[in-house]
PDB file of C-alpha atoms in Angstrom:
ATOM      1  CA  UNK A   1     315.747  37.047 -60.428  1.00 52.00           C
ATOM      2  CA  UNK A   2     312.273  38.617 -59.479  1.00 56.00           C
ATOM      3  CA  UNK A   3     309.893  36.949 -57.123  1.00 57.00           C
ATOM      4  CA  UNK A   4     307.703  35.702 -60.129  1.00 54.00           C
ATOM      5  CA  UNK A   5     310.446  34.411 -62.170  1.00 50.00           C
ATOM      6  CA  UNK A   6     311.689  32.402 -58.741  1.00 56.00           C
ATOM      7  CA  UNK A   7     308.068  30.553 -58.188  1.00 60.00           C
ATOM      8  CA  UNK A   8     307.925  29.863 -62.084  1.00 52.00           C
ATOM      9  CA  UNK A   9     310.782  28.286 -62.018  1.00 52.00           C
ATOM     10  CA  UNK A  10     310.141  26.382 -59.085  1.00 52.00           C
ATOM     11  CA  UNK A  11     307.049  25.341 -60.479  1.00 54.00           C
ATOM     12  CA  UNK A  12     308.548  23.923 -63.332  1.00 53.00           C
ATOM     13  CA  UNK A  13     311.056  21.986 -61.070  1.00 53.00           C
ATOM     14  CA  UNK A  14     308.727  20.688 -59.180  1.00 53.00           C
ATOM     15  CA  UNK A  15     306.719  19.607 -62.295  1.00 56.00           C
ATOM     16  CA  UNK A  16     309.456  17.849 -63.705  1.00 51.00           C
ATOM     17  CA  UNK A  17     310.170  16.138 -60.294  1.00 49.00           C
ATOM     18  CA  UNK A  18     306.709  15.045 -59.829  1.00 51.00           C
ATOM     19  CA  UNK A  19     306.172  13.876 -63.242  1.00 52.00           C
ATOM     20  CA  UNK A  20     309.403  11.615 -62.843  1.00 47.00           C
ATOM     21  CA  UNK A  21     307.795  10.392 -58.945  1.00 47.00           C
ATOM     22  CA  UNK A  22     305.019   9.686 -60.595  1.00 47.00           C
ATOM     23  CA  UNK A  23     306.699   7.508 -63.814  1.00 46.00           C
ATOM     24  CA  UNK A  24     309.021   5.666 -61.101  1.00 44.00           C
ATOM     25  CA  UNK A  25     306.312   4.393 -58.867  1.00 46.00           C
ATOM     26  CA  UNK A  26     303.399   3.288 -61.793  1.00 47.00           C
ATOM     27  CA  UNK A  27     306.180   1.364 -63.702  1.00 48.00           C
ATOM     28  CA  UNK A  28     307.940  -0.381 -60.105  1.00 47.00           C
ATOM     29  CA  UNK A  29     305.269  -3.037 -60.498  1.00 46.00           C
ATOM     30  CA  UNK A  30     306.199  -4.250 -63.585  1.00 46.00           C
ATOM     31  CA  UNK A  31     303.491  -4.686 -66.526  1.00 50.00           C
ATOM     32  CA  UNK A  32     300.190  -5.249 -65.185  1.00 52.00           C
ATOM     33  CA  UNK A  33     297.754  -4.714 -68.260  1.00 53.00           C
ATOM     34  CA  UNK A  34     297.692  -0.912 -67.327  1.00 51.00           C
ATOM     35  CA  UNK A  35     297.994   1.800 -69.655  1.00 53.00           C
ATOM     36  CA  UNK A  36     301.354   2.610 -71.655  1.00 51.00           C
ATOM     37  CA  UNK A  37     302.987   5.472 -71.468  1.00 48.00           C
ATOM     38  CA  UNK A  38     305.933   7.763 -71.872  1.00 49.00           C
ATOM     39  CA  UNK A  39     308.161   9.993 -69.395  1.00 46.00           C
ATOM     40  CA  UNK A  40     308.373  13.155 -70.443  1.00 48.00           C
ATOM     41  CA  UNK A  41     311.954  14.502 -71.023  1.00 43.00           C
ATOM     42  CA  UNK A  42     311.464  17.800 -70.659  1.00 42.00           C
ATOM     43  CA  UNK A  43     309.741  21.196 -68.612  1.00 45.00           C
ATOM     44  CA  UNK A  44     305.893  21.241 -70.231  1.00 47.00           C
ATOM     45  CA  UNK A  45     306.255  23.162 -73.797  1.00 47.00           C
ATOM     46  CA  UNK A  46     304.163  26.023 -72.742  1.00 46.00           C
ATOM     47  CA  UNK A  47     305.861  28.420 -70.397  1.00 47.00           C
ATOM     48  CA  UNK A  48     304.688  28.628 -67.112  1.00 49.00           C
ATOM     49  CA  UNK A  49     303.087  31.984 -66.689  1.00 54.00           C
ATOM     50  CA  UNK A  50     300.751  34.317 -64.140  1.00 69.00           C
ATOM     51  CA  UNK A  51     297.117  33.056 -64.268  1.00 75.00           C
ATOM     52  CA  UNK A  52     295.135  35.651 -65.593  1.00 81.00           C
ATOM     53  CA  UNK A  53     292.300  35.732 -63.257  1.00 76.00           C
ATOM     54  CA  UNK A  54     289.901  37.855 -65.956  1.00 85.00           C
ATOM     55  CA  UNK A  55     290.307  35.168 -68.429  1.00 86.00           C
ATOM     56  CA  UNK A  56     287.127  33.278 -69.211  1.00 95.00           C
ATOM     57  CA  UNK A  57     286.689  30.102 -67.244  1.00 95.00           C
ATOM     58  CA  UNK A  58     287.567  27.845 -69.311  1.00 96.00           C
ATOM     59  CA  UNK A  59     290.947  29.563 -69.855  1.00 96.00           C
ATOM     60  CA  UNK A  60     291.371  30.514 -66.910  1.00 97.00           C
ATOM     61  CA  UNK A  61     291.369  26.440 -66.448  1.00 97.00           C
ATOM     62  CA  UNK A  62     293.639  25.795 -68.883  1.00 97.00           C
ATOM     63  CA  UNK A  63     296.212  28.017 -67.188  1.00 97.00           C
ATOM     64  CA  UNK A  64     295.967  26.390 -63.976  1.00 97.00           C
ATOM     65  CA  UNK A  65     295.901  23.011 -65.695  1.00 98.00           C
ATOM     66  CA  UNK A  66     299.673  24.407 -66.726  1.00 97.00           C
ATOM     67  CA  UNK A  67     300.599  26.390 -63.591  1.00 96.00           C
ATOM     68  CA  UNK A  68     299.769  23.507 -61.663  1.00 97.00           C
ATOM     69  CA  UNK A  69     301.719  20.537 -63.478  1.00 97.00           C
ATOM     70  CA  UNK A  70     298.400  18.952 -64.560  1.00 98.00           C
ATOM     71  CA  UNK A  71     299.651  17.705 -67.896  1.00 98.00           C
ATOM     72  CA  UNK A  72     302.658  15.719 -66.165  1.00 97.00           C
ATOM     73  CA  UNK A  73     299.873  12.939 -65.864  1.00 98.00           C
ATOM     74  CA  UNK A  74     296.713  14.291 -67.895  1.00 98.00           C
ATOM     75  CA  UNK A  75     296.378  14.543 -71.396  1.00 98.00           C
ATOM     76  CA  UNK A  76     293.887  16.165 -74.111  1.00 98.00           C
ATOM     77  CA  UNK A  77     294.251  14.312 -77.518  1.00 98.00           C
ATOM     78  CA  UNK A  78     293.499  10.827 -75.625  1.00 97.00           C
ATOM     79  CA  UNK A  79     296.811   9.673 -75.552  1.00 97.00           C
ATOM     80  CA  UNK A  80     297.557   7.354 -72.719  1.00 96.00           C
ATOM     81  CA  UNK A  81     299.340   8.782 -69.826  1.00 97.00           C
ATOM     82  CA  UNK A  82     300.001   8.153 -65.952  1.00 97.00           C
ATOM     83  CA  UNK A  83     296.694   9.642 -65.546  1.00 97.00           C
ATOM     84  CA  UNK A  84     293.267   9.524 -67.389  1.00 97.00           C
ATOM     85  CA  UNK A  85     292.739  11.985 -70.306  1.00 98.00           C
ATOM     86  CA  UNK A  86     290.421  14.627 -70.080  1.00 98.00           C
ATOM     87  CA  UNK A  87     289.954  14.268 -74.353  1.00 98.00           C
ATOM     88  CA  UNK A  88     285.814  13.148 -74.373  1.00 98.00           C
ATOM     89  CA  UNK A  89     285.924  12.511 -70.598  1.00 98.00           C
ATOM     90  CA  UNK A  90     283.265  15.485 -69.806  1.00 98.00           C
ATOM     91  CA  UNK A  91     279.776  13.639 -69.598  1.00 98.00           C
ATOM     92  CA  UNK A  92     281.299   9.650 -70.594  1.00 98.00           C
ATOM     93  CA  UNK A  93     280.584   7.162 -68.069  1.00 98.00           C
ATOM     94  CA  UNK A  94     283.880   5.908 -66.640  1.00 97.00           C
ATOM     95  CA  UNK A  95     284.302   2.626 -64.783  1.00 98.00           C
ATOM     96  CA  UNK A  96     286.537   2.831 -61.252  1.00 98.00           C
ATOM     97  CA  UNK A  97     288.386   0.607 -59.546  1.00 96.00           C
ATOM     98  CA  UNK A  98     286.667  -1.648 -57.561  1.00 92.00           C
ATOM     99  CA  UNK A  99     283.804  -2.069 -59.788  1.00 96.00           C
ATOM    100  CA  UNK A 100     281.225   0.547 -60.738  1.00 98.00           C
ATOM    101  CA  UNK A 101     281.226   3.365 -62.609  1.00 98.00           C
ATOM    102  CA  UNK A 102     280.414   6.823 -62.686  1.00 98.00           C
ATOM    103  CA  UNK A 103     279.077   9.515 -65.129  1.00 98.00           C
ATOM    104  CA  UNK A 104     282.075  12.265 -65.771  1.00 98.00           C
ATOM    105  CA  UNK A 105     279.962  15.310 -65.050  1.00 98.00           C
ATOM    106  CA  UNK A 106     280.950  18.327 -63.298  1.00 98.00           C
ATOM    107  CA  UNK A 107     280.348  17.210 -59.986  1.00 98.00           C
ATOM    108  CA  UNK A 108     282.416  13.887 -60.313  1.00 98.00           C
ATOM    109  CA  UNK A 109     285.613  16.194 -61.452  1.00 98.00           C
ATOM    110  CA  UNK A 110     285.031  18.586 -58.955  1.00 98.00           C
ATOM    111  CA  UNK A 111     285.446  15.750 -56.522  1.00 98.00           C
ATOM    112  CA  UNK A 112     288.066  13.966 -58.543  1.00 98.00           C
ATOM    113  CA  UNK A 113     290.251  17.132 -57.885  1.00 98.00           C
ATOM    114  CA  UNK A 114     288.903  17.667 -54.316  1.00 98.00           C
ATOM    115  CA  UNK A 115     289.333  13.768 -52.999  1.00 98.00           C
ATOM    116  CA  UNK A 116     291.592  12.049 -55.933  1.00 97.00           C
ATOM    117  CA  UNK A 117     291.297   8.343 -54.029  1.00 96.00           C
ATOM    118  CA  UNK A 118     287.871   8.672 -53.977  1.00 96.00           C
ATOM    119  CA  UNK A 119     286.892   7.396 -57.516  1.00 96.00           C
ATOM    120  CA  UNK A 120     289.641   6.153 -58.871  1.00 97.00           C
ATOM    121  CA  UNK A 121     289.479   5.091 -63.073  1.00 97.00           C
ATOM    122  CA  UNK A 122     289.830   1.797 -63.404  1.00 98.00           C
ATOM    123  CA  UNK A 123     293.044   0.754 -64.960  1.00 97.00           C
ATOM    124  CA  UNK A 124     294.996   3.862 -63.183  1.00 97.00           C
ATOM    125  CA  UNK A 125     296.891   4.162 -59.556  1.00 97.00           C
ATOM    126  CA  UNK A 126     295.617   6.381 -57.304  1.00 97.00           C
ATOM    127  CA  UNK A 127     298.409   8.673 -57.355  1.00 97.00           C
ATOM    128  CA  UNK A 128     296.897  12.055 -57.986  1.00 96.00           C
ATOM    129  CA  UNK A 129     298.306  14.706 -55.127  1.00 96.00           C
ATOM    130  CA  UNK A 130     295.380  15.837 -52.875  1.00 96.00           C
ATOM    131  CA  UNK A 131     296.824  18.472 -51.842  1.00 96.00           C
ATOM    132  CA  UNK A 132     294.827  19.988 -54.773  1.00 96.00           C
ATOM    133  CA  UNK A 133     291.338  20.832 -52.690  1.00 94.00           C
ATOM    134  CA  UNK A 134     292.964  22.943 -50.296  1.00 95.00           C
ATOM    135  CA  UNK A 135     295.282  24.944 -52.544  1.00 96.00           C
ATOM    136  CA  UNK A 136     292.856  25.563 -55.759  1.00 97.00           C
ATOM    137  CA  UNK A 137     289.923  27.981 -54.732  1.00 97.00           C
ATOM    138  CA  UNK A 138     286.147  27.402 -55.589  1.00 97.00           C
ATOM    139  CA  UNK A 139     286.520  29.058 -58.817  1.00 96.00           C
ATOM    140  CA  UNK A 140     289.839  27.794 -59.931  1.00 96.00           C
ATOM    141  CA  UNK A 141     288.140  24.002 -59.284  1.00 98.00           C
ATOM    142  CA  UNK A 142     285.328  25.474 -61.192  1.00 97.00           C
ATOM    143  CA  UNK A 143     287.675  26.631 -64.540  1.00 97.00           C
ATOM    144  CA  UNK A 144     289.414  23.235 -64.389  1.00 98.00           C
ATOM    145  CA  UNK A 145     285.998  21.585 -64.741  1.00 98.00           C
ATOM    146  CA  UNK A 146     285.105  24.641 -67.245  1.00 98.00           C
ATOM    147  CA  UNK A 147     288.038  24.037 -69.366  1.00 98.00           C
ATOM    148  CA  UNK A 148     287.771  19.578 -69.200  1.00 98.00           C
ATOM    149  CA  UNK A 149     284.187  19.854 -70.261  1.00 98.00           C
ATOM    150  CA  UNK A 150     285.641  22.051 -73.426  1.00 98.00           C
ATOM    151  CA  UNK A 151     287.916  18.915 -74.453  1.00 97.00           C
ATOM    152  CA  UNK A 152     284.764  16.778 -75.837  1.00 91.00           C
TER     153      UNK A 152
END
């Protein structure tokens, strides 16, 4: 098995472990008025494959969103989910935990992705990975944003 095929398939692994880490420790405190959701049973239905760093922003986004195990917890048709979905989030005003609220521009998901516990939606744990900030470059960060503000 090549090099490529190796990380892919570690990616997926990791996906699906994540995804169930993630299930396991928002449903340990029982039902608290938070948002339903399901597990997911399976690897993502779209393949993991090489970003293609010529793509257009926002696809370019949308790959990473699946090379990075985004959709584990985020969704785009507005289905509920361990995290918030990015369906009509660009520009909405969100409220956070802790009272307050913020508008969902690009500088609020920049920093959602950058410092996850920062602003965290009200009605979801903060259990984002920040390991995100460091390992996603300027313009990957950028093509996230790119492809979120796409899904209004």
């Amino acid at each position: 098995m090549g090099s490529a095929m190796k990380e892919a398939a570690l990616a997926v692994g990791l996906t699906a472990v994540l995804a169930a880490v993630v299930v396991l420790t928002v449903n340990a405190g029982g039902d608290d008025g938070g948002p339903e959701f399901v597990m997911p049973t399976a690897a993502p239905s779209t393949p993991v494959a090489t970003v293609d760093p010529d793509a257009p922003p926002e696809a370019l986004g949308e790959q990473l969103a699946n090379q990075n195990g985004c959709f584990a917890c985020h969704t785009t048709d507005g289905s509920a989910s361990a995290g918030p979905t990015w369906a009509g989030l660009f520009g909405s005003t969100r409220p956070l935990e802790g009272g307050g609220s913020v508008t969902a521009d690009a500088e609020y998901i920049e920093r959602s992705i950058r410092d996850p516990q920062a602003d965290v939606a009200q009605g979801f744990q903060p259990i984002m990975p920040t390991s995100f900030g460091e390992s996603l470059s300027d313009d990957e960060i950028n093509a996230l944003v790119a492809f979120i503000e796409t899904l209004n």
